[in-house]
PDB file of C-alpha atoms in Angstrom:
ATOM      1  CA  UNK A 284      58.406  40.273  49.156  1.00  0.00           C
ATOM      2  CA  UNK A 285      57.140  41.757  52.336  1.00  0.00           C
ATOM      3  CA  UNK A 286      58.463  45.469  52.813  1.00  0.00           C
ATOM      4  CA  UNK A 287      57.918  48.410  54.959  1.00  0.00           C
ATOM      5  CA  UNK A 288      59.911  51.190  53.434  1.00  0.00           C
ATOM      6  CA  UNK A 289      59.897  55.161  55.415  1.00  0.00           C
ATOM      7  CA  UNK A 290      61.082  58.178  54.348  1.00  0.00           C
ATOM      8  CA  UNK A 291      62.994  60.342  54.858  1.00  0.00           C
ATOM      9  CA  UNK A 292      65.541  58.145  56.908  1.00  0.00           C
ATOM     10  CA  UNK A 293      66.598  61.452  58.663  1.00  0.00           C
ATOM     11  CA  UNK A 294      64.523  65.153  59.619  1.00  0.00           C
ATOM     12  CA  UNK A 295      65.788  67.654  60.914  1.00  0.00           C
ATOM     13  CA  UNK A 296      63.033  70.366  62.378  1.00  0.00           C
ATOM     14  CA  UNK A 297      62.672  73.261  64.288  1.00  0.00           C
ATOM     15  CA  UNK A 298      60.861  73.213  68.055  1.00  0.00           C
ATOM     16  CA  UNK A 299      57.372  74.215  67.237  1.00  0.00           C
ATOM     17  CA  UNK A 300      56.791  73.030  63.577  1.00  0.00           C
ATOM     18  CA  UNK A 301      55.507  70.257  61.878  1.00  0.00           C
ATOM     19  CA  UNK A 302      56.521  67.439  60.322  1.00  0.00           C
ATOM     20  CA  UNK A 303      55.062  64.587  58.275  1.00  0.00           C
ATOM     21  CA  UNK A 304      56.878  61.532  58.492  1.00  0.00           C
ATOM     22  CA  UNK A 305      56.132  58.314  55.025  1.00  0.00           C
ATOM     23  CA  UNK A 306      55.359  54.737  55.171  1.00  0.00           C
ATOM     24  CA  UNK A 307      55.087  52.678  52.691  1.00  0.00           C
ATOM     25  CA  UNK A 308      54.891  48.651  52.786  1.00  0.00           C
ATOM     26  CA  UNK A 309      53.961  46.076  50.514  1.00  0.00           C
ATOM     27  CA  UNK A 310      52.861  43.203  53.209  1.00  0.00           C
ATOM     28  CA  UNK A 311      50.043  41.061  52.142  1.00  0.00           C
ATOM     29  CA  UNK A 312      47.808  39.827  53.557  1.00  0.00           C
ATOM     30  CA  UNK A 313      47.238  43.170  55.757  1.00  0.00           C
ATOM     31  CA  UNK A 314      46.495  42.983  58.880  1.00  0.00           C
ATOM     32  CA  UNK A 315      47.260  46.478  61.061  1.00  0.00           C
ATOM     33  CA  UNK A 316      49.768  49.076  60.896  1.00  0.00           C
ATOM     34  CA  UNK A 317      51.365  50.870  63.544  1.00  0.00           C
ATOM     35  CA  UNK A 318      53.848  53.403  64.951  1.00  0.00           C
ATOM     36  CA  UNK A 319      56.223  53.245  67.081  1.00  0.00           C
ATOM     37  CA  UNK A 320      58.492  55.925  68.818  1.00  0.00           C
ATOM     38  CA  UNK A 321      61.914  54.986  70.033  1.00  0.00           C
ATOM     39  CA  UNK A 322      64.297  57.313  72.051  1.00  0.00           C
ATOM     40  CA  UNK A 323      68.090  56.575  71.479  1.00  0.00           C
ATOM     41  CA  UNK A 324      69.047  53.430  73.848  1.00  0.00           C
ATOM     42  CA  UNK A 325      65.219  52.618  74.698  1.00  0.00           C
ATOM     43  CA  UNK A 326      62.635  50.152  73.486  1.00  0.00           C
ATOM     44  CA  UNK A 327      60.000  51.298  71.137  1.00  0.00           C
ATOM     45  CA  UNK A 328      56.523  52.335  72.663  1.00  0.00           C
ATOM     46  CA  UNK A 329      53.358  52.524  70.856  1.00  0.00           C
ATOM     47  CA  UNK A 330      52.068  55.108  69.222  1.00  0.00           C
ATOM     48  CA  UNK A 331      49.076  54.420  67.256  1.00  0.00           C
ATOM     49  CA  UNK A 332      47.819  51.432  65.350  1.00  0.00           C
ATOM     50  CA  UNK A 333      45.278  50.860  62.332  1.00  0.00           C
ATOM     51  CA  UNK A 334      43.354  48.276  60.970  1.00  0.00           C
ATOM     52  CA  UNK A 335      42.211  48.179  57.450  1.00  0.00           C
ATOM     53  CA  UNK A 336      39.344  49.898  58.114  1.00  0.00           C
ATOM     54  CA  UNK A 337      40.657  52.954  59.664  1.00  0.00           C
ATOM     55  CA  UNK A 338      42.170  55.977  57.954  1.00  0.00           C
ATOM     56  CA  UNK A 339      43.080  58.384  60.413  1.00  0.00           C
ATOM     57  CA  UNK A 340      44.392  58.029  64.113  1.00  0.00           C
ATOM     58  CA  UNK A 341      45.386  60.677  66.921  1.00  0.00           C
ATOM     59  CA  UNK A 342      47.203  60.522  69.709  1.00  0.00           C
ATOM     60  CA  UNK A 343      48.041  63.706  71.216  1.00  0.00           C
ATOM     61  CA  UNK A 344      50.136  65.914  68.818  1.00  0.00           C
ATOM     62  CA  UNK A 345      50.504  62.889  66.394  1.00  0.00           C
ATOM     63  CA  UNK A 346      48.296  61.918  63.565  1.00  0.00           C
ATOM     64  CA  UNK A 347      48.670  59.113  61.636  1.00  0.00           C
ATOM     65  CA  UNK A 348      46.764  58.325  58.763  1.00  0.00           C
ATOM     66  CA  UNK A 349      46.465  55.302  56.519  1.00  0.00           C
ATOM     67  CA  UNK A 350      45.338  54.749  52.867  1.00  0.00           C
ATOM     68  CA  UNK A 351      44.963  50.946  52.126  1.00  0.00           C
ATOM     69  CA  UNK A 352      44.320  51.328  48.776  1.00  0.00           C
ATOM     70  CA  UNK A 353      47.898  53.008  47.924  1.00  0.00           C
ATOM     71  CA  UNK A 354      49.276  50.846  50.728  1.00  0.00           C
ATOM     72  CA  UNK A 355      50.755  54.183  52.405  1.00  0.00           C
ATOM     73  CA  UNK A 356      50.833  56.113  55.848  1.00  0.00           C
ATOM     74  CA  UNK A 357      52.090  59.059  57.209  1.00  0.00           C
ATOM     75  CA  UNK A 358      52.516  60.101  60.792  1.00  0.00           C
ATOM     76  CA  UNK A 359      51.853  63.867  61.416  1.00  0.00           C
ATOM     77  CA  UNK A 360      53.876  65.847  64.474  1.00  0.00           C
ATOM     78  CA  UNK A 361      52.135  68.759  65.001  1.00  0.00           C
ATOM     79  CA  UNK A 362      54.063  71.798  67.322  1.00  0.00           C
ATOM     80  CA  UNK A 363      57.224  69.505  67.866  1.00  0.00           C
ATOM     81  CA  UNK A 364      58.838  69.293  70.811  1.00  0.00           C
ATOM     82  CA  UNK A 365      62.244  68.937  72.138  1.00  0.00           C
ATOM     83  CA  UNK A 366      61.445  65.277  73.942  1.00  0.00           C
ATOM     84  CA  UNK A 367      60.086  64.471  69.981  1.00  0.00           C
ATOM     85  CA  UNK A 368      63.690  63.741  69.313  1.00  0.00           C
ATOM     86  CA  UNK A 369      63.398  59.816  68.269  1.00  0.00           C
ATOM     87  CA  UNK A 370      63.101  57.640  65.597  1.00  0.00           C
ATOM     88  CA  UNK A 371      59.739  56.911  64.993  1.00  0.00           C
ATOM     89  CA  UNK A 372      59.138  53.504  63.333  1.00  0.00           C
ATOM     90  CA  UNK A 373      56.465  51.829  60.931  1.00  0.00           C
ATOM     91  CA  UNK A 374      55.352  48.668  61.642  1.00  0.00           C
ATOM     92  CA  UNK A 375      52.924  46.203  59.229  1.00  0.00           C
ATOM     93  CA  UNK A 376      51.362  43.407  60.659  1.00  0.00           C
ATOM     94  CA  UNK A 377      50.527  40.328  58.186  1.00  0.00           C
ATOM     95  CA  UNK A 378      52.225  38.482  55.930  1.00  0.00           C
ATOM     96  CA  UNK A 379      52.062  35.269  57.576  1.00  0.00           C
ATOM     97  CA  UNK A 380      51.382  32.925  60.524  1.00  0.00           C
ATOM     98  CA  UNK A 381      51.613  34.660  64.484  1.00  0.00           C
ATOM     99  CA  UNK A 382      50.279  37.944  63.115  1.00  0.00           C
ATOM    100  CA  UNK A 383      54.147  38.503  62.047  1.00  0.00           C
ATOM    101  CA  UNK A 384      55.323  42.123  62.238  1.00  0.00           C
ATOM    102  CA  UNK A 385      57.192  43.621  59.132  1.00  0.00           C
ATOM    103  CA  UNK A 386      59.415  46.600  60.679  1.00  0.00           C
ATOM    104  CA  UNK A 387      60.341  49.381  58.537  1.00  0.00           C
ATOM    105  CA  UNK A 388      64.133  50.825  59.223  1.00  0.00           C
ATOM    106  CA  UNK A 389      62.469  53.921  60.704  1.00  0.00           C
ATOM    107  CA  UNK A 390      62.817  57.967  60.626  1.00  0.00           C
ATOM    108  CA  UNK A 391      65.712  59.034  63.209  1.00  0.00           C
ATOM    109  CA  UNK A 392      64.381  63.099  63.734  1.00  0.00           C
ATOM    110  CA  UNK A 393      66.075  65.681  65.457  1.00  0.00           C
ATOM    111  CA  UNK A 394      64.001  68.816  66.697  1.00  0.00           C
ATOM    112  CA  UNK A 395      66.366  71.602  67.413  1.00  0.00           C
ATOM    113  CA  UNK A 396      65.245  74.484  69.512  1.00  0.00           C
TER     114      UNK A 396
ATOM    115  CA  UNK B 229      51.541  49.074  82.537  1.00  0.00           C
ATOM    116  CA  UNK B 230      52.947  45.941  81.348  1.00  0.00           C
ATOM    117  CA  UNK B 231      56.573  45.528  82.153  1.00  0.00           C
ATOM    118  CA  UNK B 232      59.052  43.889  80.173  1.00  0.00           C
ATOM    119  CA  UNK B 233      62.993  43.680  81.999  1.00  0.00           C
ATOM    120  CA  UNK B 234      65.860  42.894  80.133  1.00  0.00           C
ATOM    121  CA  UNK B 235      69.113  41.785  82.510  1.00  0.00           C
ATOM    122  CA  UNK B 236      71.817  44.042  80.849  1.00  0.00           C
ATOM    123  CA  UNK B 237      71.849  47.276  78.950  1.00  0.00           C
ATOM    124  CA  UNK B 238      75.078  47.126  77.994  1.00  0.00           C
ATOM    125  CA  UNK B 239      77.256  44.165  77.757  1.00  0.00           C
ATOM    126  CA  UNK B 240      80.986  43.555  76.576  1.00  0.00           C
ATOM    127  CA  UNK B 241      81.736  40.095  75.664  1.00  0.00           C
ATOM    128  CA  UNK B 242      85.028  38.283  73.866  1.00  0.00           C
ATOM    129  CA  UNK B 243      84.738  36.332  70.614  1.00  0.00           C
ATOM    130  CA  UNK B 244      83.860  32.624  71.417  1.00  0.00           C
ATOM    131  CA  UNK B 245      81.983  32.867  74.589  1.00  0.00           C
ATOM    132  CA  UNK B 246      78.754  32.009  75.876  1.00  0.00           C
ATOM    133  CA  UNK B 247      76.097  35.068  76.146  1.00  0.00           C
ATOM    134  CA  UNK B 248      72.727  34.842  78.033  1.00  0.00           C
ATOM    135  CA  UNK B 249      70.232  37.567  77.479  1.00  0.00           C
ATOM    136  CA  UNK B 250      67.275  37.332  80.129  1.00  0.00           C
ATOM    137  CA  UNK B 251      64.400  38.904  79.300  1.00  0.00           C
ATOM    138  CA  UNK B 252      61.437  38.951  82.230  1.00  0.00           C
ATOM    139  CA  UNK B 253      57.665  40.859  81.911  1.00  0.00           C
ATOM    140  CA  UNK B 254      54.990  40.542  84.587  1.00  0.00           C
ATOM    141  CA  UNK B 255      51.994  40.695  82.467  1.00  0.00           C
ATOM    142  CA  UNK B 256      51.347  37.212  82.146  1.00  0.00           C
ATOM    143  CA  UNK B 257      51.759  37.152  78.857  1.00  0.00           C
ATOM    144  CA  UNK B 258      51.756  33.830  76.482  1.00  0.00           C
ATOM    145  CA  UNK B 259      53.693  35.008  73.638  1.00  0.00           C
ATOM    146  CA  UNK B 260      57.238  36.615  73.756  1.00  0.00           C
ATOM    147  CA  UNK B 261      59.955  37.693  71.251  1.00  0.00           C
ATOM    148  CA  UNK B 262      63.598  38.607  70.438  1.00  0.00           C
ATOM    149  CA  UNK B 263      64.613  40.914  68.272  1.00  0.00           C
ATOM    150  CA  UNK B 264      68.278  42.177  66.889  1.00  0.00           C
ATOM    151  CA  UNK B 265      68.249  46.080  65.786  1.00  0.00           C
ATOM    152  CA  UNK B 266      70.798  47.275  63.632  1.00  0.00           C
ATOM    153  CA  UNK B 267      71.281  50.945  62.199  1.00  0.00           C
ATOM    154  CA  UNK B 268      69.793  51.369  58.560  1.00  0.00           C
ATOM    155  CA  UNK B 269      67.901  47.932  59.146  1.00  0.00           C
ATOM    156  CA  UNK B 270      64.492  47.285  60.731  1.00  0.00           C
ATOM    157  CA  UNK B 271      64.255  45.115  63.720  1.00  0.00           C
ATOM    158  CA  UNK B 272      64.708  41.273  62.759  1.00  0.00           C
ATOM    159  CA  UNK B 273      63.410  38.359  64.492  1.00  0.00           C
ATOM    160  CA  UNK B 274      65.404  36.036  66.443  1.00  0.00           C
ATOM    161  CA  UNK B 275      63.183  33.478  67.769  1.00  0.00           C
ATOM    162  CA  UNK B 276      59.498  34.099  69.511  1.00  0.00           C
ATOM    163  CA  UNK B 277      58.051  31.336  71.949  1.00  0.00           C
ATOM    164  CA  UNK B 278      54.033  31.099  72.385  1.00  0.00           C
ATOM    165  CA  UNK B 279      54.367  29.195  75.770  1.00  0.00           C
ATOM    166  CA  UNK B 280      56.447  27.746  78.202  1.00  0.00           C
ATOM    167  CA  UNK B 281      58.612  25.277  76.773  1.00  0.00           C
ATOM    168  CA  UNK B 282      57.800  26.052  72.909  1.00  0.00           C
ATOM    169  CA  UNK B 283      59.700  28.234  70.728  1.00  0.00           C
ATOM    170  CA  UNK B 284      60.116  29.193  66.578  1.00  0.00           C
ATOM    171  CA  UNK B 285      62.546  30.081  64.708  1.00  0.00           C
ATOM    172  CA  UNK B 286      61.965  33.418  63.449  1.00  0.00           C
ATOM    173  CA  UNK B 287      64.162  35.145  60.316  1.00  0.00           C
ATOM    174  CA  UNK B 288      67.280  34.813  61.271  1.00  0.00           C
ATOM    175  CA  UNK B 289      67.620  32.473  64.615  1.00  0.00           C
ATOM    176  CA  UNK B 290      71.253  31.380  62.954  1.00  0.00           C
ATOM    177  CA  UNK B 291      73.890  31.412  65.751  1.00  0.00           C
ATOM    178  CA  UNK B 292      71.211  31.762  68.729  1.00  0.00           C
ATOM    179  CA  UNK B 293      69.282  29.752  71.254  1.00  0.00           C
ATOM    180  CA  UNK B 294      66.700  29.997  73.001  1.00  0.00           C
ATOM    181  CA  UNK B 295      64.717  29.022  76.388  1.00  0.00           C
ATOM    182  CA  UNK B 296      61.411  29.364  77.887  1.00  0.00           C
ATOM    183  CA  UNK B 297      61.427  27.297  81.458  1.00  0.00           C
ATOM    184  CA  UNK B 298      58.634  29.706  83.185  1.00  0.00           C
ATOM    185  CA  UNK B 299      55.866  31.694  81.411  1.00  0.00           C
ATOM    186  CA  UNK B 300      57.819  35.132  82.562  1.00  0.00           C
ATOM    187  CA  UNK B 301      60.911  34.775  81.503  1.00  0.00           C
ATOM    188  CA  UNK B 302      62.287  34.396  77.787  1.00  0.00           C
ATOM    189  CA  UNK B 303      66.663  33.828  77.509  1.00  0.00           C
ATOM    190  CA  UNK B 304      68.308  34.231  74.470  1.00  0.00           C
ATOM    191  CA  UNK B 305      71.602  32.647  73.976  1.00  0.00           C
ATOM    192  CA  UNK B 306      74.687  32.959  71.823  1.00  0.00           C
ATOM    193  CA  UNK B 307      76.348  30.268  71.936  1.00  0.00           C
ATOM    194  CA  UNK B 308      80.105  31.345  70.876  1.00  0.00           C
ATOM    195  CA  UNK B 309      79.455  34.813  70.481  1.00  0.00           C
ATOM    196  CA  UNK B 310      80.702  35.941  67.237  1.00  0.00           C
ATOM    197  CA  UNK B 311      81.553  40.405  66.104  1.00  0.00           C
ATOM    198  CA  UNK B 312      79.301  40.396  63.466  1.00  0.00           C
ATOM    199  CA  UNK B 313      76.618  39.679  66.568  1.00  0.00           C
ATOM    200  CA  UNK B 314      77.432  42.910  67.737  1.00  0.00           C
ATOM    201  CA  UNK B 315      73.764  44.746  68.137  1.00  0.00           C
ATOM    202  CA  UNK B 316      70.722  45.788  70.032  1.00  0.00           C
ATOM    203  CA  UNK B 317      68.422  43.302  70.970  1.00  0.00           C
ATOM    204  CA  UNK B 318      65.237  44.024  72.333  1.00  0.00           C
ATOM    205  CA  UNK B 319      63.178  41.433  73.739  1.00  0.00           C
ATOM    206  CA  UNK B 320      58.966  41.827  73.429  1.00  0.00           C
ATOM    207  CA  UNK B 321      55.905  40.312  74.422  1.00  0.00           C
ATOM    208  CA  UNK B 322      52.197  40.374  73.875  1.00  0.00           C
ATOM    209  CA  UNK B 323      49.253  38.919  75.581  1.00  0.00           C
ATOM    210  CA  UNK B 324      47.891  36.420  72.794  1.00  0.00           C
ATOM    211  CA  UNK B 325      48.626  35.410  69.084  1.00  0.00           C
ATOM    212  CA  UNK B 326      45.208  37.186  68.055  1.00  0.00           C
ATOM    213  CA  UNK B 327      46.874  40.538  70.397  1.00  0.00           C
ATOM    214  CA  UNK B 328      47.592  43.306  68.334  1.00  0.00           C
ATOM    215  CA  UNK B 329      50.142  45.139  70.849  1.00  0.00           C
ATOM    216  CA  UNK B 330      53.469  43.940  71.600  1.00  0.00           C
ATOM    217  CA  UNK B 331      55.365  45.798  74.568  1.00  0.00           C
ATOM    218  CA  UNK B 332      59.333  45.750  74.095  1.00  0.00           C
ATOM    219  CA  UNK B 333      62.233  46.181  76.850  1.00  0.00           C
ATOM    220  CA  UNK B 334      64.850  48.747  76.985  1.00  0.00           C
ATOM    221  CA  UNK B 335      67.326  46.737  75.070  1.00  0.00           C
ATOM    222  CA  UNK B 336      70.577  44.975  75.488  1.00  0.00           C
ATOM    223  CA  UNK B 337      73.416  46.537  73.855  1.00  0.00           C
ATOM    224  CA  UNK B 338      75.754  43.666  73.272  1.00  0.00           C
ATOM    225  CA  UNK B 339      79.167  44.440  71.918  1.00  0.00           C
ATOM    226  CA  UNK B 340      81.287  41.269  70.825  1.00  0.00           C
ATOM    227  CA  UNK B 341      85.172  42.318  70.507  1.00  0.00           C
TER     228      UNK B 341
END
């Protein structure tokens, strides 16, 4: 069955630490992963997306990383920030016709000054 | 930037009516989705449509409708709304089937009493 599982389902952090957020799906075929940050009562934008090929991705103060072998990712926050406040979701393209997207249930974090 | 508009972003409606959802983006994009977010779940598809006029069913379409008329704009529809319908939906769309990136709305938050 097609899965995208994340942990932990909740963080709670400190302004100005790190965090290091766990994806793990078992979609086949693959196609590309990607995050996705969501502020409460908003759509989710894009944060970064990977194709097989790829291991490691930055955008600003995230990193996100990808290990297709093990068929897990992380997404690193590096100095968090207030505005980080969000869930932050894992998607997994593949799996079948229309490139579909397999969403994982996300990570809601708080960052607390 | 891509835009994707969603009519509502909150809306109170009784058991047994009719709901429409409009969803509008001015990218010009073929392909466009709707979604249903719950908390603890991932986001589930309702129903996508690759052009004008064509739509599929997506995991759970039970209990909605859809229409495509014009290329911009994507309605959902309940047709006797029912509580257990009670969610976010987020409507998406993307530029191609091969396009990696889909861009979502701000969400409808639909409450069915």
């Amino acid at each position: 069955k097609n899965q995208v599982e994340q942990s932990p389902q909740s963080l709670i952090i400190l302004e100005g630490k790190n965090c290091t957020l766990q994806c793990n799906y078992t979609v086949s075929p693959f196609s590309n992963l990607r995050w996705y940050k969501q502020d409460t009562g908003r759509g989710p934008v894009s944060l970064t997306i990977m194709t097989f090929s790829e291991n490691t991705k930055s955008n600003g103060r995230y990193t996100a990383t990808l290990d297709a072998d093990t068929k897990q990712s992380s997404l690193h926050i590096t100095a968090s920030q207030l505005s980080d406040s969000a869930s932050y979701i894992c998607v997994v393209t593949g799996g079948g016709g229309y490139n579909k997207l397999i969403f994982g249930a996300g990570t809601r974090l708080a960052v607390h000054p | 930037d891509v835009k994707v508009t969603q009519s509502s972003r909150y809306l109170v409606k009784r058991t047994g009516e009719k709901v429409f959802l409009e969803c509008v983006q001015d990218m010009d994009h073929e392909n466009m989705f709707w979604y249903r977010q719950d908390p603890g779940l991932g986001l589930r598809l309702i129903y996508f449509s690759y052009d004008v006029k064509m739509k599929e069913k997506g995991d759970i379409p039970e209990g909605y409708s859809v229409s495509r008329e014009k290329k911009e704009r994507f309605s959902l529809i309940l047709e006797s709304a029912s509580t257990n319908q009670t969610s976010m939906y987020l409507c998406a769309s993307k530029d191609s089937v091969q396009a990696y990136e889909q861009y979502f709305g701000p969400g409808t938050r639909l409450t069915v009493t």
